[in-house]
XYZ file of C-alpha atoms in Angstrom:
368
model
C -13.333 -4.554 -5.677
C -11.454 -3.106 -2.847
C -9.326 0.383 -1.978
C -5.869 -2.147 0.452
C -4.723 -0.163 3.180
C -0.876 0.800 3.654
C -1.140 -2.048 6.754
C -2.865 -4.933 4.582
C -1.209 -5.190 1.117
C -1.996 -6.987 -1.563
C -0.024 -10.129 -1.261
C 2.594 -10.471 -4.000
C 1.005 -14.015 -4.439
C -2.369 -14.207 -3.220
C -3.757 -16.924 -1.747
C -6.171 -17.905 -4.050
C -3.301 -19.758 -6.137
C -0.044 -18.951 -8.068
C -1.429 -15.240 -9.543
C 0.791 -12.733 -11.225
C -0.063 -8.696 -10.106
C 0.698 -6.760 -12.167
C 0.725 -2.887 -10.634
C -0.826 -0.270 -13.873
C -0.173 2.974 -14.008
C -3.752 4.270 -15.025
C -3.122 7.848 -15.737
C -0.283 8.114 -17.780
C -0.649 7.631 -21.739
C -2.279 10.247 -23.690
C -5.368 8.490 -24.160
C -5.803 8.289 -20.834
C -7.220 5.650 -18.315
C -10.350 4.096 -20.338
C -8.138 2.986 -22.842
C -5.422 1.141 -20.477
C -8.462 -0.575 -18.248
C -9.266 -1.873 -22.043
C -5.830 -3.119 -22.361
C -6.172 -4.798 -18.610
C -10.108 -5.894 -20.161
C -8.323 -7.712 -22.669
C -5.349 -9.379 -20.721
C -7.608 -11.075 -18.911
C -9.807 -12.351 -20.939
C -6.434 -14.411 -22.181
C -4.615 -14.878 -18.692
C -6.520 -15.349 -15.922
C -3.930 -15.387 -13.470
C -3.241 -11.826 -14.259
C -4.423 -9.434 -11.012
C -3.509 -5.834 -11.158
C -3.026 -2.953 -8.583
C -4.830 -0.282 -10.602
C -3.099 3.604 -9.334
C -5.016 6.421 -10.476
C -8.122 8.231 -10.101
C -10.337 6.096 -8.131
C -13.248 7.285 -8.725
C -12.991 7.089 -12.470
C -11.385 4.321 -12.173
C -14.013 1.993 -10.094
C -15.916 3.604 -12.371
C -14.743 2.135 -16.051
C -13.574 -1.048 -14.158
C -17.193 -1.991 -13.155
C -17.853 -1.454 -16.813
C -15.403 -4.551 -17.598
C -17.069 -8.248 -16.272
C -13.797 -9.852 -16.599
C -12.064 -8.217 -14.362
C -14.369 -8.646 -11.325
C -12.767 -9.118 -8.223
C -9.096 -9.072 -9.845
C -8.772 -5.797 -9.173
C -7.180 -3.191 -6.693
C -7.419 0.320 -6.560
C -4.929 2.661 -5.127
C -5.990 6.312 -5.474
C -3.244 8.780 -6.372
C -4.622 11.593 -6.983
C -1.282 13.376 -9.807
C -0.237 12.555 -12.517
C 2.845 12.696 -14.430
C 2.509 14.625 -18.116
C 4.648 13.938 -20.739
C 5.645 16.947 -20.743
C 6.728 16.824 -17.575
C 10.784 17.517 -16.621
C 11.948 14.250 -15.133
C 14.221 16.702 -12.437
C 11.108 18.349 -11.685
C 9.522 14.453 -11.048
C 11.634 13.147 -8.535
C 11.203 16.772 -6.824
C 7.586 16.216 -6.786
C 6.077 13.355 -7.845
C 4.908 11.537 -4.756
C 1.313 11.556 -4.795
C 0.771 11.018 -8.664
C 0.223 6.908 -9.962
C 3.807 6.399 -11.835
C 4.740 6.983 -8.084
C 2.477 5.137 -7.031
C 2.708 2.049 -9.249
C 6.662 2.011 -9.068
C 6.215 1.671 -5.241
C 3.897 -1.362 -4.998
C 6.706 -2.569 -7.023
C 8.924 -1.902 -4.543
C 6.852 -2.717 -1.883
C 7.113 -6.822 -2.890
C 3.214 -6.186 -3.740
C 3.499 -6.958 -8.014
C 5.694 -8.581 -9.560
C 5.944 -5.688 -12.542
C 4.963 -2.499 -12.786
C 3.273 -1.161 -15.970
C 3.249 2.420 -17.490
C 2.176 4.744 -20.323
C 3.809 7.497 -19.302
C 6.753 9.900 -19.570
C 9.322 7.566 -20.539
C 12.593 10.054 -18.688
C 10.470 10.765 -15.918
C 9.792 7.200 -15.533
C 12.908 6.146 -15.504
C 14.734 8.587 -13.363
C 11.245 8.119 -10.867
C 12.197 3.874 -11.360
C 15.809 4.731 -10.524
C 14.757 6.368 -7.529
C 12.224 4.187 -6.111
C 13.810 0.421 -7.280
C 17.247 1.509 -7.101
C 20.143 0.216 -9.600
C 21.170 -3.559 -9.367
C 24.642 -4.174 -8.001
C 27.320 -4.482 -10.472
C 25.348 -2.146 -13.082
C 26.475 1.361 -13.703
C 23.170 2.855 -16.583
C 20.401 0.728 -16.920
C 18.892 0.677 -20.143
C 15.912 -0.297 -22.114
C 15.320 -2.876 -24.420
C 12.837 -2.833 -27.596
C 11.367 -5.446 -29.334
C 12.649 -5.127 -33.141
C 10.927 -6.811 -35.867
C 12.849 -9.377 -37.280
C 12.863 -12.853 -40.067
C 14.093 -15.120 -37.218
C 11.101 -18.122 -35.981
C 10.321 -15.787 -33.010
C 9.570 -12.425 -34.792
C 12.083 -10.211 -33.223
C 15.155 -8.938 -32.199
C 15.862 -7.214 -28.844
C 18.076 -4.314 -29.001
C 19.061 -2.530 -26.419
C 20.143 0.169 -24.855
C 16.928 2.921 -26.480
C 17.525 5.495 -25.057
C 17.727 5.308 -21.571
C 20.813 6.784 -21.346
C 23.178 8.124 -24.595
C 26.213 6.768 -23.124
C 27.933 3.745 -22.654
C 31.206 2.363 -22.414
C 32.221 -1.445 -22.755
C 31.769 -2.012 -18.723
C 27.799 -1.210 -19.017
C 27.902 -2.851 -23.319
C 28.973 -5.612 -21.176
C 25.763 -5.563 -18.581
C 23.505 -4.711 -21.979
C 25.054 -8.119 -23.106
C 23.894 -10.114 -19.999
C 21.056 -8.006 -19.315
C 19.858 -8.591 -22.710
C 20.142 -12.554 -22.681
C 18.869 -12.890 -19.762
C 15.671 -10.818 -21.349
C 16.120 -13.394 -24.789
C 16.346 -16.305 -22.780
C 13.035 -15.963 -20.374
C 10.972 -13.543 -22.294
C 11.082 -14.873 -26.105
C 12.401 -18.807 -25.086
C 15.795 -19.019 -26.264
C 17.506 -20.838 -24.329
C 21.216 -19.864 -26.205
C 20.511 -16.441 -27.427
C 23.226 -14.950 -30.170
C 24.482 -11.191 -28.754
C 26.012 -9.204 -31.454
C 27.529 -5.765 -31.258
C 26.582 -3.040 -33.413
C 29.253 -1.165 -34.865
C 30.395 0.540 -38.500
C 31.105 -2.456 -40.084
C 31.828 -6.208 -38.834
C 35.120 -6.029 -38.767
C 37.862 -5.733 -36.116
C 39.506 -3.180 -36.426
C 36.289 -1.026 -36.769
C 34.727 0.955 -34.798
C 35.107 3.090 -31.247
C 38.067 2.183 -28.321
C 34.744 1.281 -26.179
C 33.430 -0.431 -28.640
C 36.801 -2.833 -29.119
C 37.276 -3.513 -25.443
C 33.766 -4.462 -25.249
C 33.862 -6.818 -27.808
C 36.228 -8.567 -26.379
C 34.832 -7.972 -22.790
C 31.730 -9.706 -23.978
C 33.126 -12.448 -25.586
C 35.614 -13.881 -23.018
C 31.566 -13.580 -20.491
C 29.425 -15.485 -22.815
C 30.618 -18.651 -21.125
C 28.125 -21.071 -22.149
C 25.251 -18.607 -21.401
C 24.706 -17.036 -24.636
C 26.651 -17.057 -28.374
C 28.417 -13.486 -29.344
C 28.657 -13.237 -32.872
C 30.845 -9.982 -32.923
C 30.635 -7.202 -34.767
C 26.987 -6.115 -36.613
C 25.527 -3.366 -38.860
C 22.287 -1.488 -38.763
C 21.406 -3.917 -41.770
C 21.570 -7.007 -39.144
C 18.683 -5.214 -36.582
C 15.667 -7.022 -38.737
C 18.141 -10.268 -39.873
C 18.071 -13.806 -38.306
C 22.105 -13.374 -37.875
C 21.345 -12.340 -34.596
C 18.856 -12.492 -31.461
C 20.070 -9.762 -29.258
C 21.918 -6.116 -30.490
C 24.138 -4.319 -27.946
C 24.574 -0.529 -28.337
C 24.857 2.777 -26.767
C 21.662 4.581 -26.093
C 21.724 7.986 -28.315
C 22.709 5.022 -31.412
C 19.796 2.895 -30.377
C 17.220 5.502 -30.353
C 18.421 6.904 -33.786
C 17.746 3.503 -34.615
C 14.870 2.440 -32.953
C 12.862 6.465 -34.310
C 14.297 5.683 -37.721
C 12.956 2.105 -38.122
C 9.731 3.846 -36.880
C 9.492 6.376 -39.199
C 10.236 3.898 -42.277
C 7.590 1.508 -40.963
C 5.100 3.945 -40.934
C 6.031 5.603 -44.676
C 6.091 1.601 -46.460
C 2.777 1.770 -45.157
C 1.809 5.402 -46.211
C 3.246 4.304 -49.635
C 1.095 0.929 -50.134
C -1.889 2.866 -48.781
C -0.895 5.562 -51.828
C -0.242 2.561 -54.499
C -3.315 0.661 -54.284
C -5.621 3.255 -54.097
C -4.099 5.371 -57.287
C -6.081 3.505 -59.609
C -9.586 1.490 -59.888
C -6.968 -1.992 -60.853
C -5.132 -0.702 -58.098
C -7.897 -1.160 -55.923
C -9.420 -4.284 -57.348
C -5.494 -5.974 -57.115
C -5.474 -4.336 -53.227
C -8.901 -6.899 -52.567
C -7.421 -9.648 -54.056
C -4.470 -9.438 -52.134
C -6.050 -8.607 -48.837
C -5.568 -11.257 -46.815
C -1.530 -10.970 -47.993
C -2.005 -7.657 -46.893
C -3.073 -8.178 -43.239
C -0.485 -11.135 -42.569
C 1.963 -8.117 -42.883
C -0.106 -5.779 -41.501
C 0.180 -8.366 -38.478
C 3.248 -8.833 -39.203
C 4.577 -5.263 -38.620
C 1.720 -4.057 -36.470
C 4.031 -1.847 -33.239
C 1.044 -2.648 -31.336
C 2.472 -6.323 -31.123
C 6.103 -5.022 -29.801
C 3.935 -2.164 -27.629
C 6.627 -2.227 -24.897
C 10.287 -1.658 -23.608
C 11.718 -2.741 -20.510
C 13.818 -1.163 -17.697
C 16.780 -3.934 -17.229
C 19.609 -3.493 -14.660
C 16.387 -2.057 -11.665
C 15.298 -3.736 -8.933
C 12.156 -4.196 -10.317
C 10.874 -4.979 -13.159
C 9.377 -1.816 -15.387
C 7.607 -2.421 -18.402
C 7.294 0.848 -20.910
C 4.407 0.895 -22.968
C 3.626 3.516 -26.178
C 2.192 6.713 -24.733
C -0.176 6.801 -27.828
C -1.087 3.363 -27.415
C -4.587 1.571 -27.971
C -6.501 -1.137 -25.866
C -4.100 -3.513 -28.257
C -1.269 -1.887 -27.544
C -1.595 -2.179 -23.625
C -2.776 -5.655 -23.483
C 0.580 -6.304 -25.846
C 2.686 -4.337 -22.861
C 0.713 -6.292 -20.331
C 0.948 -9.901 -21.386
C 4.896 -9.267 -21.480
C 5.119 -7.889 -18.272
C 3.120 -11.159 -17.358
C 5.766 -13.419 -19.443
C 8.348 -11.734 -17.376
C 7.182 -12.215 -14.029
C 6.134 -16.184 -14.431
C 9.565 -16.799 -16.281
C 11.014 -15.708 -12.572
C 13.118 -13.132 -15.048
C 14.353 -10.871 -12.169
C 15.212 -12.648 -9.904
C 17.285 -14.448 -12.889
C 17.804 -11.050 -14.033
C 20.092 -10.785 -10.540
C 21.632 -13.896 -10.722
C 23.431 -12.953 -14.611
C 24.312 -9.500 -13.769
C 26.060 -10.408 -10.584
C 27.941 -13.559 -11.716
C 28.728 -10.896 -14.524
C 30.082 -8.243 -12.463
C 32.276 -10.741 -10.894
C 34.157 -11.928 -13.827
C 34.415 -8.182 -15.235
C 36.282 -7.152 -11.762
C 37.851 -10.850 -12.079
C 38.854 -9.770 -14.967
C 40.224 -5.992 -14.539
C 42.784 -7.537 -12.125
C 44.095 -10.204 -13.331
C 44.847 -7.687 -16.105
C 46.195 -5.065 -13.737
C 47.998 -7.511 -12.337
C 49.952 -8.320 -15.784
């Protein structure tokens, strides 16, 4: 294990073969670097192509990594003395974040040393730093955070964006979210023709705010064989098999996400109470154990851990701050999948096409 100098950066595609290099913020999560390293080890064991650039306290990380044989020779440590905490304000991090593990993690992506950045850290700070260090893609006004939502679809998940990058979104922003979400669905979930829906208070075309009606027309016109637009969808469609990508503003998306997480926990608590209520219910739980385990696996939030920051000059995966090793491994797996697919280049190309089409439509409308 080595600590590369600035003059000898880790190659983006190492000479040893088609490896995927992932930049990991080891210090940002609630559970500390030991859990992050454990998650890295789980991913490394399943994917021999993965290599890591790990950012944080060098002495601590060296000891943790040395105890994981599967990580031997696959990690480069970048010392970063500072840590962005969950309580730090994004504005403070922008001014004083240099030297932190989060800043260093993004720098590896910016320099082309790694294809994807993964962090369990402060979401607001990570988005602010990502926008400052990586910059937005041309044609993107507001980046978005996309999450995976358990669904009845064969792939098991739907994509929803934005879920909290920015509480505002006009019609052009929603169009960009549709384009980026469809690209994510193709490259992350393997859907050649994803179905895109726009979240509204009803499915009728006359319902909703003015910007939603305008976005409805723009998203439909921009489909051009790259996705299928199903029109307006409602809250009940989020876990349905009617749609693959749900587009909304960050305020609505974040409220929906937190509501869904809270509801899932409530249902889990109710089931636990029901099966522990009496001797007979405990006996029934034993009989239903295999079915309950399948249900638990299907709705396990750790399996969908990893929000993607879309619209930047680089791919950033945000893991839950409280993620355990399994959750961190899931986020790294998602990062690996996107990197292998060439997602970032394809996303940039699709956004550029969408921006050109949107500008052309605007010019045509202005001339009429």
